[in-house]
Short mmCIF file of C-alpha atoms in Angstrom, two decimals:
data_model
loop_
_atom_site.label_atom_id
_atom_site.label_comp_id
_atom_site.label_asym_id
_atom_site.label_seq_id
_atom_site.Cartn_x
_atom_site.Cartn_y
_atom_site.Cartn_z
CA MET A 1 -2.93 34.30 -28.11
CA SER A 2 -1.32 32.10 -30.73
CA ALA A 3 -0.33 29.64 -27.98
CA LEU A 4 -3.98 29.35 -26.92
CA TRP A 5 -5.01 28.71 -30.52
CA SER A 6 -2.35 25.98 -30.76
CA VAL A 7 -3.55 24.31 -27.55
CA GLY A 8 -7.16 24.55 -28.68
CA ALA A 9 -6.35 23.09 -32.09
CA GLY A 10 -4.39 20.28 -30.45
CA LEU A 11 -7.28 19.39 -28.13
CA LEU A 12 -9.71 19.47 -31.04
CA LEU A 13 -7.53 17.06 -33.05
CA LEU A 14 -7.24 14.82 -29.98
CA LEU A 15 -11.02 14.69 -29.53
CA LEU A 16 -11.53 13.96 -33.23
CA TRP A 17 -8.99 11.12 -33.02
CA VAL A 18 -10.70 9.70 -29.93
CA ARG A 19 -14.04 9.86 -31.69
CA HIS A 20 -12.60 8.10 -34.74
CA ARG A 21 -10.91 5.34 -32.74
CA GLY A 22 -13.68 4.95 -30.18
CA LEU A 23 -13.33 5.84 -26.50
CA GLU A 24 -13.04 2.26 -25.30
CA ALA A 25 -10.32 1.43 -27.85
CA VAL A 26 -8.34 4.49 -26.77
CA LEU A 27 -8.74 3.65 -23.07
CA VAL A 28 -7.56 0.07 -23.65
CA HIS A 29 -4.81 0.44 -26.26
CA HIS A 30 -3.70 4.04 -25.74
CA ARG A 31 -4.44 4.59 -22.09
CA TRP A 32 -1.57 7.03 -21.74
CA VAL A 33 -3.55 9.57 -23.80
CA PHE A 34 -6.38 9.65 -21.28
CA VAL A 35 -4.01 9.52 -18.31
CA CYS A 36 -1.72 12.32 -19.53
CA PHE A 37 -4.41 14.72 -20.75
CA PHE A 38 -7.09 14.12 -18.14
CA LEU A 39 -6.08 12.09 -15.08
CA LEU A 40 -2.77 13.81 -14.36
CA PRO A 41 -4.32 17.31 -14.22
CA LEU A 42 -7.24 15.94 -12.19
CA SER A 43 -4.79 14.27 -9.78
CA ILE A 44 -3.08 17.62 -9.24
CA LEU A 45 -6.42 19.21 -8.33
CA PHE A 46 -7.09 16.37 -5.86
CA ASP A 47 -3.72 16.96 -4.21
CA ILE A 48 -4.25 20.72 -4.01
CA TYR A 49 -7.66 20.25 -2.38
CA TYR A 50 -6.36 17.86 0.30
CA GLN A 51 -3.28 19.99 1.00
CA LEU A 52 -5.40 23.11 1.43
CA ARG A 53 -7.78 21.21 3.68
CA ALA A 54 -4.93 19.85 5.83
CA TRP A 55 -3.46 23.37 6.09
CA ALA A 56 -6.82 24.83 7.12
CA VAL A 57 -7.33 22.14 9.77
CA TRP A 58 -3.84 22.78 11.13
CA ARG A 59 -4.33 26.54 11.23
CA LEU A 60 -7.72 26.31 12.92
CA HIS A 61 -6.74 23.40 15.20
CA SER A 62 -10.19 22.00 14.44
CA ALA A 63 -9.40 18.27 14.18
CA PRO A 64 -9.25 17.38 17.90
CA ARG A 65 -12.36 19.44 18.68
CA GLN A 66 -14.43 17.95 15.88
CA HIS A 67 -13.23 14.37 16.30
CA ALA A 68 -15.58 13.52 19.18
CA GLN A 69 -18.52 15.00 17.28
CA ARG A 70 -17.69 13.00 14.16
CA VAL A 71 -17.39 9.79 16.17
CA ARG A 72 -20.79 10.45 17.77
CA HIS A 73 -22.23 10.82 14.27
CA ILE A 74 -20.84 7.38 13.37
CA GLN A 75 -22.37 5.91 16.53
CA GLU A 76 -25.72 7.49 15.64
CA GLN A 77 -25.60 5.89 12.19
CA VAL A 78 -24.90 2.46 13.70
CA ARG A 79 -27.76 2.83 16.20
CA GLU A 80 -30.06 3.93 13.39
CA TRP A 81 -29.10 0.76 11.50
CA LYS A 82 -30.11 -1.28 14.57
CA LYS A 83 -33.46 0.55 14.77
CA GLU A 84 -34.08 -0.30 11.12
CA GLY A 85 -33.84 -3.98 12.04
CA SER A 86 -30.21 -4.77 11.17
CA LYS A 87 -31.37 -6.10 7.81
CA ARG A 88 -28.11 -5.54 5.92
CA TYR A 89 -24.43 -5.76 6.73
CA MET A 90 -22.65 -2.49 7.42
CA CYS A 91 -19.53 -1.13 5.72
CA THR A 92 -17.79 2.23 5.46
CA GLY A 93 -19.39 4.69 3.07
CA ARG A 94 -16.07 5.52 1.41
CA PRO A 95 -16.44 4.78 -2.35
CA GLY A 96 -14.57 1.66 -3.45
CA TRP A 97 -12.68 3.54 -6.15
CA LEU A 98 -11.01 5.75 -3.52
CA THR A 99 -9.09 2.83 -2.00
CA VAL A 100 -5.57 1.96 -3.17
CA SER A 101 -6.52 -1.71 -3.59
CA LEU A 102 -7.12 -2.66 -7.22
CA ARG A 103 -10.04 -4.83 -6.15
CA VAL A 104 -13.50 -3.42 -6.86
CA GLY A 105 -15.70 -3.95 -3.79
CA LYS A 106 -19.22 -4.54 -5.08
CA TYR A 107 -20.53 -5.01 -1.53
CA LYS A 108 -20.72 -1.21 -1.19
CA LYS A 109 -23.90 -1.31 -3.30
CA THR A 110 -25.72 -3.83 -1.11
CA HIS A 111 -24.49 -3.02 2.41
CA LYS A 112 -25.52 -0.21 4.71
CA ASN A 113 -22.98 2.57 4.13
CA ILE A 114 -21.75 4.27 7.32
CA MET A 115 -20.18 7.63 6.49
CA ILE A 116 -16.79 8.05 8.16
CA ASN A 117 -15.18 11.40 7.47
CA LEU A 118 -12.06 11.02 9.63
CA MET A 119 -8.88 12.20 7.91
CA ASP A 120 -6.91 14.32 10.39
CA VAL A 121 -3.88 14.08 12.66
CA LEU A 122 -5.28 14.52 16.17
CA GLU A 123 -2.36 14.73 18.58
CA VAL A 124 1.42 14.41 18.76
CA ASP A 125 2.49 13.24 22.23
CA ILE A 126 6.22 13.91 22.47
CA GLU A 127 6.51 12.50 25.98
CA ARG A 128 4.99 9.13 25.04
CA GLN A 129 6.45 9.30 21.51
CA VAL A 130 3.04 8.52 20.05
CA VAL A 131 0.96 10.16 17.34
CA ARG A 132 -2.83 9.79 17.42
CA VAL A 133 -4.53 9.93 14.04
CA GLU A 134 -7.83 9.28 12.31
CA PRO A 135 -8.09 6.30 9.93
CA LEU A 136 -8.11 8.21 6.63
CA VAL A 137 -4.81 9.99 7.31
CA SER A 138 -2.47 9.05 4.45
CA MET A 139 1.22 8.19 4.65
CA GLY A 140 2.11 11.25 2.59
CA GLN A 141 0.05 13.45 4.92
CA LEU A 142 1.54 11.89 8.06
CA THR A 143 5.19 12.20 7.04
CA ALA A 144 4.62 15.78 5.85
CA TYR A 145 3.13 16.57 9.28
CA LEU A 146 5.72 14.82 11.45
CA ASN A 147 9.02 15.35 9.61
CA PRO A 148 9.21 19.14 10.19
CA MET A 149 8.79 18.40 13.93
CA GLY A 150 11.74 16.02 13.84
CA TRP A 151 9.66 12.83 14.06
CA THR A 152 8.51 9.99 11.85
CA VAL A 153 6.77 6.64 12.28
CA PRO A 154 8.92 3.47 12.32
CA VAL A 155 7.23 1.87 9.29
CA VAL A 156 6.23 4.18 6.41
CA PRO A 157 4.64 2.03 3.67
CA GLU A 158 5.60 3.21 0.22
CA LEU A 159 2.75 4.94 -1.55
CA ASP A 160 1.60 8.41 -0.46
CA ASP A 161 -2.11 7.57 -0.63
CA LEU A 162 -2.06 4.51 1.64
CA THR A 163 -4.16 5.29 4.71
CA VAL A 164 -3.63 4.38 8.36
CA GLY A 165 -6.98 2.57 8.43
CA GLY A 166 -6.12 0.48 5.38
CA LEU A 167 -2.70 -0.39 6.78
CA ILE A 168 -4.22 -1.54 10.08
CA MET A 169 -7.31 -3.34 8.80
CA GLY A 170 -5.22 -4.81 5.97
CA THR A 171 -1.47 -4.58 6.44
CA GLY A 172 1.55 -2.49 5.55
CA ILE A 173 5.28 -3.02 5.24
CA GLU A 174 8.47 -1.05 4.58
CA SER A 175 12.20 -1.68 4.37
CA SER A 176 12.48 -0.95 8.12
CA SER A 177 10.15 -3.86 8.94
CA HIS A 178 13.06 -6.25 9.65
CA ILE A 179 13.39 -4.21 12.87
CA TYR A 180 9.85 -3.03 13.64
CA GLY A 181 7.59 -5.62 12.00
CA LEU A 182 4.49 -4.83 9.97
CA PHE A 183 2.66 -1.51 10.32
CA GLN A 184 0.26 -3.07 12.85
CA HIS A 185 3.21 -3.86 15.14
CA THR A 186 4.02 -0.14 15.48
CA CYS A 187 0.51 0.67 16.74
CA VAL A 188 -0.11 0.89 20.49
CA ALA A 189 -3.88 1.42 20.59
CA TYR A 190 -7.03 1.48 18.45
CA GLU A 191 -10.41 3.10 18.98
CA LEU A 192 -13.43 1.45 17.36
CA VAL A 193 -17.18 1.85 17.12
CA LEU A 194 -18.62 -1.64 17.54
CA ALA A 195 -21.71 -3.31 16.11
CA HIS A 196 -24.00 -2.06 18.91
CA GLY A 197 -22.75 1.54 18.61
CA SER A 198 -20.40 1.70 21.61
CA LEU A 199 -16.95 3.31 21.44
CA VAL A 200 -14.12 1.06 22.68
CA ARG A 201 -10.38 1.60 23.10
CA CYS A 202 -8.09 -1.42 22.89
CA SER A 203 -4.37 -1.94 23.45
CA PRO A 204 -2.06 -4.79 24.53
CA THR A 205 -3.24 -4.21 28.13
CA GLU A 206 -6.85 -3.06 27.56
CA ASN A 207 -9.32 -5.23 25.58
CA SER A 208 -6.24 -7.05 24.32
CA ASP A 209 -8.12 -9.74 22.38
CA LEU A 210 -9.72 -7.05 20.24
CA PHE A 211 -6.38 -5.25 19.81
CA TYR A 212 -4.75 -8.36 18.33
CA ALA A 213 -7.78 -9.36 16.26
CA VAL A 214 -8.25 -6.02 14.45
CA PRO A 215 -5.26 -6.25 12.03
CA TRP A 216 -6.14 -8.09 8.79
CA SER A 217 -9.85 -8.10 9.75
CA CYS A 218 -10.72 -5.66 6.92
CA GLY A 219 -13.33 -3.77 8.93
CA THR A 220 -15.37 -6.82 9.92
CA LEU A 221 -15.10 -6.35 13.71
CA GLY A 222 -15.98 -2.68 13.95
CA PHE A 223 -15.30 0.79 12.54
CA LEU A 224 -11.82 2.15 13.27
CA VAL A 225 -12.07 5.80 14.34
CA ALA A 226 -8.56 6.49 15.70
CA ALA A 227 -5.18 4.85 16.14
CA GLU A 228 -2.11 5.57 18.23
CA ILE A 229 1.20 4.90 16.48
CA LYS A 230 4.73 4.89 17.84
CA MET A 231 7.06 7.68 16.71
CA ILE A 232 10.84 7.69 16.38
CA PRO A 233 13.20 10.65 15.88
CA ALA A 234 13.61 11.55 12.22
CA LYS A 235 16.98 12.22 10.64
CA LYS A 236 17.75 14.25 7.54
CA TYR A 237 19.12 11.54 5.27
CA VAL A 238 19.22 7.84 4.57
CA LYS A 239 22.69 6.67 3.59
CA ILE A 240 22.03 3.98 0.96
CA HIS A 241 24.48 1.33 -0.15
CA TYR A 242 23.70 -0.35 -3.49
CA GLU A 243 25.17 -3.78 -4.17
CA PRO A 244 24.49 -5.80 -7.34
CA VAL A 245 24.44 -9.55 -6.71
CA ARG A 246 24.30 -12.36 -9.28
CA GLY A 247 23.23 -15.95 -8.82
CA LEU A 248 19.99 -16.85 -7.02
CA GLN A 249 21.68 -18.64 -4.13
CA LYS A 250 24.06 -15.71 -3.53
CA ILE A 251 21.16 -13.24 -3.75
CA CYS A 252 19.18 -15.12 -1.10
CA GLU A 253 22.21 -15.55 1.17
CA LYS A 254 23.18 -11.87 0.94
CA PHE A 255 19.62 -10.65 1.43
CA THR A 256 19.11 -12.90 4.47
CA GLU A 257 22.43 -11.82 5.95
CA GLU A 258 21.64 -8.10 5.63
CA SER A 259 18.08 -8.57 6.92
CA LYS A 260 19.40 -10.01 10.18
CA LYS A 261 21.61 -6.97 10.86
CA LYS A 262 19.85 -4.59 13.24
CA GLU A 263 22.41 -1.88 12.46
CA ASN A 264 20.76 -1.59 9.02
CA SER A 265 17.89 0.89 9.36
CA PHE A 266 16.53 -0.29 5.99
CA VAL A 267 16.92 -3.40 3.83
CA GLU A 268 15.40 -3.85 0.39
CA GLY A 269 16.03 -5.95 -2.70
CA LEU A 270 15.03 -5.48 -6.34
CA LEU A 271 15.21 -8.65 -8.39
CA TYR A 272 15.56 -7.85 -12.12
CA SER A 273 15.72 -11.48 -13.30
CA LEU A 274 15.93 -14.91 -11.71
CA ASP A 275 19.64 -14.45 -10.99
CA GLU A 276 20.23 -10.67 -10.99
CA ALA A 277 19.40 -8.31 -8.14
CA VAL A 278 20.45 -5.15 -6.37
CA ILE A 279 20.37 -5.33 -2.58
CA MET A 280 20.12 -2.01 -0.77
CA THR A 281 20.89 -1.28 2.85
CA GLY A 282 20.33 2.07 4.49
CA VAL A 283 21.24 3.90 7.68
CA LEU A 284 19.57 7.05 9.06
CA THR A 285 21.97 9.96 9.46
CA ASP A 286 22.05 13.74 9.87
CA GLU A 287 25.38 14.10 8.07
CA ALA A 288 25.94 13.72 4.33
CA GLU A 289 28.64 14.13 1.72
CA GLN A 290 27.24 16.95 -0.39
CA SER A 291 28.51 15.44 -3.64
CA LYS A 292 26.60 12.21 -2.97
CA ILE A 293 23.20 13.67 -2.07
CA ASN A 294 20.48 12.42 -4.43
CA ARG A 295 17.07 14.07 -4.09
CA ILE A 296 15.40 11.14 -5.81
CA GLY A 297 11.91 12.44 -5.06
CA ASN A 298 12.30 15.52 -7.28
CA TYR A 299 9.92 15.33 -10.23
CA TYR A 300 12.65 15.40 -12.90
CA LYS A 301 14.67 12.57 -11.37
CA PRO A 302 14.69 9.06 -12.90
CA TRP A 303 12.23 6.58 -11.45
CA PHE A 304 13.86 4.88 -8.47
CA PHE A 305 13.80 1.31 -9.80
CA LYS A 306 15.42 2.51 -13.04
CA HIS A 307 18.04 4.42 -11.07
CA VAL A 308 18.83 1.28 -9.05
CA GLU A 309 19.13 -0.80 -12.22
CA LYS A 310 22.07 1.35 -13.36
CA TYR A 311 24.19 -0.19 -10.61
CA LEU A 312 23.34 -3.65 -11.91
CA LYS A 313 24.13 -2.78 -15.53
CA ALA A 314 27.39 -1.10 -14.55
CA ASP A 315 28.17 -3.98 -12.17
CA ARG A 316 29.34 -1.62 -9.45
CA THR A 317 28.44 -0.79 -5.88
CA GLY A 318 27.54 2.72 -4.82
CA VAL A 319 26.68 4.96 -1.89
CA GLU A 320 24.20 7.85 -1.86
CA TYR A 321 22.50 10.09 0.68
CA ILE A 322 18.76 10.44 0.04
CA PRO A 323 16.66 12.95 2.02
CA SER A 324 14.54 10.88 4.41
CA ARG A 325 11.12 11.83 3.07
CA HIS A 326 12.31 11.24 -0.49
CA TYR A 327 13.45 7.79 0.59
CA TYR A 328 10.19 6.92 2.34
CA HIS A 329 8.25 7.65 -0.86
CA ARG A 330 10.90 6.58 -3.38
CA HIS A 331 8.56 4.25 -5.31
CA THR A 332 5.58 6.63 -5.30
CA ARG A 333 6.23 8.51 -8.55
CA SER A 334 6.37 5.33 -10.63
CA ILE A 335 3.86 3.39 -8.43
CA PHE A 336 6.75 0.93 -8.00
CA TRP A 337 7.04 0.05 -11.72
CA GLU A 338 3.36 -0.08 -12.64
CA LEU A 339 3.41 3.33 -14.33
CA GLN A 340 5.66 2.08 -17.14
CA ASP A 341 2.74 -0.04 -18.40
CA ILE A 342 0.42 2.99 -18.35
CA ILE A 343 2.81 5.70 -19.61
CA PRO A 344 5.55 3.77 -21.48
CA PHE A 345 7.66 6.91 -21.99
CA GLY A 346 7.16 8.18 -18.44
CA ASN A 347 10.84 7.80 -17.48
CA ASN A 348 12.05 9.61 -20.59
CA PRO A 349 14.04 12.71 -19.51
CA VAL A 350 11.96 15.02 -21.74
CA PHE A 351 8.70 13.79 -20.22
CA ARG A 352 10.10 13.96 -16.69
CA TYR A 353 11.28 17.56 -17.04
CA LEU A 354 8.11 18.80 -18.76
CA PHE A 355 5.40 16.76 -17.03
CA GLY A 356 7.04 14.82 -14.19
CA TRP A 357 5.65 17.28 -11.63
CA MET A 358 2.16 15.89 -12.35
CA VAL A 359 3.15 12.24 -11.83
CA PRO A 360 1.80 9.90 -10.55
CA PRO A 361 -1.89 9.81 -11.41
CA LYS A 362 -4.09 8.96 -8.45
CA ILE A 363 -4.62 5.20 -8.19
CA SER A 364 -8.21 5.94 -7.16
CA LEU A 365 -8.80 7.86 -10.42
CA LEU A 366 -7.20 5.07 -12.45
CA LYS A 367 -9.69 2.67 -10.85
CA LEU A 368 -12.64 4.99 -11.35
CA THR A 369 -11.98 5.39 -15.07
CA GLN A 370 -10.67 1.96 -16.01
CA GLY A 371 -13.98 0.60 -17.36
CA GLU A 372 -15.02 -3.02 -17.65
CA ALA A 373 -12.75 -3.79 -20.64
CA ILE A 374 -9.59 -2.64 -18.87
CA ARG A 375 -10.65 -4.29 -15.61
CA LYS A 376 -11.01 -7.66 -17.35
CA LEU A 377 -7.76 -7.14 -19.25
CA TYR A 378 -5.90 -6.43 -16.00
CA GLU A 379 -7.56 -9.34 -14.24
CA GLN A 380 -6.47 -11.83 -16.89
CA HIS A 381 -3.10 -10.42 -17.97
CA HIS A 382 -1.76 -8.50 -14.99
CA VAL A 383 -0.77 -9.35 -11.43
CA VAL A 384 -0.43 -7.21 -8.33
CA GLN A 385 0.42 -9.55 -5.49
CA ASP A 386 2.39 -9.53 -2.25
CA MET A 387 3.15 -12.90 -0.70
CA LEU A 388 4.68 -13.04 2.78
CA VAL A 389 6.84 -16.14 3.28
CA PRO A 390 9.42 -17.27 5.85
CA MET A 391 12.92 -16.07 4.95
CA LYS A 392 14.12 -19.69 4.99
CA SER A 393 11.81 -20.35 2.00
CA LEU A 394 13.02 -17.37 -0.05
CA GLU A 395 14.95 -19.24 -2.74
CA LYS A 396 12.19 -21.78 -3.32
CA SER A 397 9.61 -18.95 -3.37
CA ILE A 398 11.47 -16.93 -6.01
CA GLN A 399 11.77 -20.03 -8.21
CA THR A 400 8.01 -20.58 -7.86
CA PHE A 401 7.29 -16.94 -8.75
CA HIS A 402 9.53 -17.30 -11.80
CA VAL A 403 7.83 -20.46 -13.09
CA ASP A 404 4.23 -19.44 -12.37
CA LEU A 405 4.44 -15.70 -13.15
CA ASN A 406 7.80 -14.62 -14.57
CA VAL A 407 7.23 -10.97 -13.61
CA TYR A 408 10.17 -8.62 -13.07
CA PRO A 409 11.26 -6.57 -11.22
CA ILE A 410 10.31 -8.37 -8.02
CA TRP A 411 10.33 -6.45 -4.73
CA LEU A 412 11.93 -8.08 -1.69
CA CYS A 413 11.25 -6.60 1.73
CA PRO A 414 12.16 -8.39 4.98
CA PHE A 415 10.10 -8.18 8.16
CA ILE A 416 10.09 -9.62 11.62
CA LEU A 417 6.87 -11.46 12.54
CA PRO A 418 6.27 -11.71 16.32
CA ASN A 419 4.29 -14.57 17.79
CA ASN A 420 1.30 -12.42 18.77
CA PRO A 421 -2.30 -13.63 18.80
CA GLY A 422 -4.39 -12.85 15.72
CA MET A 423 -4.77 -13.91 12.11
CA VAL A 424 -1.09 -13.73 11.17
CA HIS A 425 1.76 -15.18 13.22
CA PRO A 426 4.61 -17.68 12.74
CA LYS A 427 3.95 -21.39 12.83
CA GLY A 428 6.15 -21.93 15.88
CA ASN A 429 6.17 -20.22 19.25
CA GLU A 430 8.93 -17.74 18.45
CA THR A 431 9.35 -14.56 16.43
CA GLU A 432 10.47 -15.37 12.88
CA LEU A 433 12.06 -13.47 9.99
CA TYR A 434 9.79 -13.29 6.94
CA VAL A 435 10.04 -11.60 3.54
CA ASP A 436 7.45 -9.87 1.38
CA ILE A 437 7.79 -10.90 -2.27
CA GLY A 438 5.99 -8.33 -4.41
CA ALA A 439 5.10 -9.07 -8.04
CA TYR A 440 3.55 -6.22 -10.04
CA GLY A 441 3.15 -6.31 -13.80
CA GLU A 442 2.36 -8.45 -16.82
CA PRO A 443 3.34 -12.13 -16.41
CA LYS A 444 5.65 -13.45 -19.12
CA SER A 445 5.07 -17.10 -18.21
CA LYS A 446 3.56 -18.87 -21.24
CA GLN A 447 1.28 -21.03 -19.10
CA PHE A 448 -0.06 -18.09 -17.04
CA GLU A 449 -3.83 -18.16 -16.54
CA ALA A 450 -5.04 -15.80 -13.85
CA ARG A 451 -7.19 -18.09 -11.73
CA ALA A 452 -5.24 -21.32 -12.13
CA SER A 453 -1.82 -19.70 -11.73
CA MET A 454 -2.80 -17.69 -8.67
CA ARG A 455 -4.40 -20.71 -7.02
CA GLN A 456 -1.13 -22.56 -7.60
CA MET A 457 0.76 -19.67 -5.99
CA GLU A 458 -1.63 -19.57 -3.04
CA LYS A 459 -1.20 -23.32 -2.53
CA PHE A 460 2.57 -22.92 -2.44
CA VAL A 461 2.39 -20.02 0.04
CA ARG A 462 0.16 -22.07 2.34
CA SER A 463 2.61 -24.98 2.13
CA VAL A 464 5.46 -22.85 3.54
CA HIS A 465 3.19 -21.22 6.14
CA GLY A 466 3.10 -17.91 4.37
CA PHE A 467 0.37 -15.32 3.92
CA GLN A 468 -1.19 -13.41 1.05
CA MET A 469 -1.83 -9.68 1.41
CA LEU A 470 -5.59 -9.18 1.26
CA TYR A 471 -5.66 -6.05 -0.94
CA ALA A 472 -5.02 -8.26 -3.98
CA ASP A 473 -7.11 -10.81 -5.88
CA CYS A 474 -7.55 -13.93 -3.76
CA TYR A 475 -8.87 -17.17 -5.29
CA MET A 476 -8.87 -19.47 -2.24
CA THR A 477 -11.86 -21.43 -1.01
CA ARG A 478 -13.09 -20.68 2.51
CA GLU A 479 -11.35 -23.78 3.87
CA GLU A 480 -8.07 -22.85 2.16
CA PHE A 481 -8.32 -19.27 3.43
CA TRP A 482 -8.69 -20.33 7.05
CA ASP A 483 -5.90 -22.85 6.57
CA MET A 484 -3.62 -19.92 5.66
CA PHE A 485 -4.86 -17.59 8.40
CA ASP A 486 -5.53 -18.32 12.07
CA GLY A 487 -9.20 -17.52 12.59
CA SER A 488 -9.55 -18.75 16.18
CA LEU A 489 -9.42 -15.36 17.93
CA TYR A 490 -11.23 -13.60 15.08
CA HIS A 491 -14.24 -15.97 15.11
CA LYS A 492 -14.39 -15.95 18.89
CA LEU A 493 -14.68 -12.14 18.95
CA ARG A 494 -17.22 -12.05 16.13
CA GLU A 495 -19.40 -14.32 18.23
CA GLN A 496 -18.87 -12.37 21.47
CA MET A 497 -19.43 -8.93 19.93
CA ASN A 498 -22.47 -9.86 17.81
CA CYS A 499 -20.63 -9.10 14.58
CA LYS A 500 -22.23 -11.86 12.51
CA ASP A 501 -25.34 -9.81 11.72
CA ALA A 502 -23.43 -6.53 11.45
CA PHE A 503 -20.40 -7.27 9.25
CA PRO A 504 -19.57 -9.91 6.64
CA GLU A 505 -16.82 -12.39 7.41
CA VAL A 506 -13.45 -11.21 6.10
CA TYR A 507 -13.39 -14.06 3.57
CA ASP A 508 -16.73 -13.02 2.10
CA LYS A 509 -15.50 -9.46 1.80
CA ILE A 510 -12.25 -10.02 -0.04
CA CYS A 511 -12.11 -13.41 -1.80
CA LYS A 512 -13.15 -13.83 -5.42
CA ALA A 513 -14.80 -17.18 -4.72
CA ALA A 514 -17.18 -15.43 -2.31
CA ARG A 515 -17.74 -12.09 -4.10
CA HIS A 516 -20.37 -11.68 -6.81
#
């Protein structure tokens, strides 16, 4: 009873303090208070709900039976929109705050919302080595479903809450992408409801133009209702080799060298300053030295990027065996390194052991509760950007990131980019090795100004024939945007499929210069 009185008294004092300081001041300057006491418990409830739902669907085997009915309901909504005169653009009815993107999509308030409640794994085809899923299936949900069966997907983008639909309509990448390409390159078929309400399946051999145009289109060609993704056999562990490297030229040479080796199942780099990095290579294996197993995903373990930094500070190499699923979601608990700005003491051993099991807070809840003051603060003093550039431009790109942003750590992830039709492909006629440079955090560059600095970055990326991930803030003009991306197939299909009255152009949906 005394413990309850203590908790009650503590909450009362907290509320009195919040009232004294003002809610907005607390949310801006002491955000950890709100996150720790409210968002973390709420995130746990969210997870419990979705896990129970997934379990119930699995037990009842209801997903495949209900899928056709749910798709028909989407078609009915589209046909109803046509009957109403097609007066507004359509978009999915999923609230903007539920997406992992930090961008707030105001178009949801003005467009016709089509409700799409598709969040289940539909079928695992062992013979074809393909899994068929609905678009709202998350990466955490998919790996939890497949791993016990002995399977996984070739590219498992980092964060648990990333959805298949978002990774197809936008893009996704992982440290295995130097072998398999981007997430879209592991997909073998899509099913979409088009602007006139018909259901269409597309693949490299069936409606191939649509198949290649869908990735990066951000839902502006139709509503994705299912996808078929390649599977590969899963193994128990990833054997990771950590190697600290100093000197920018040596970092780039070593990273390029390892990225070209197909015997590496995974390649990743964490850049801690302009001339200090740890390059990690991994190999899938079923055997492990027991003394070197590191279950890095356990709630009490150090955040992965902090764990990696120890090898740099000690100036030593190292080898560990990380359970596969822990490896796939190694950056989830700290949201890469974003959580250190929200909960500054989050990696403290005391906090990890007492409260680490509740981490991380849901990104969707962080968005929902950030308020206008925090949104503006983040917009002006915070960057979350992924720029995809040719590997041959890596050194020049890192120098540009350092001058314009000066944000560390920087994430380096290589990927192979095939010369397929669509919005994103190499400049030449051959497959080319690219690298994703991820900058997440508060810029330390003295001349940083959000709009001007990002436009400078975008100009540089265009100059090396690179691409900007579209989940992030984009400041390009329409002409600059279509200079970066190849819109020939995309615009051709929008014309053919009568999309112009049904969906906004991708530029109007995602770029700041177009959004109001």
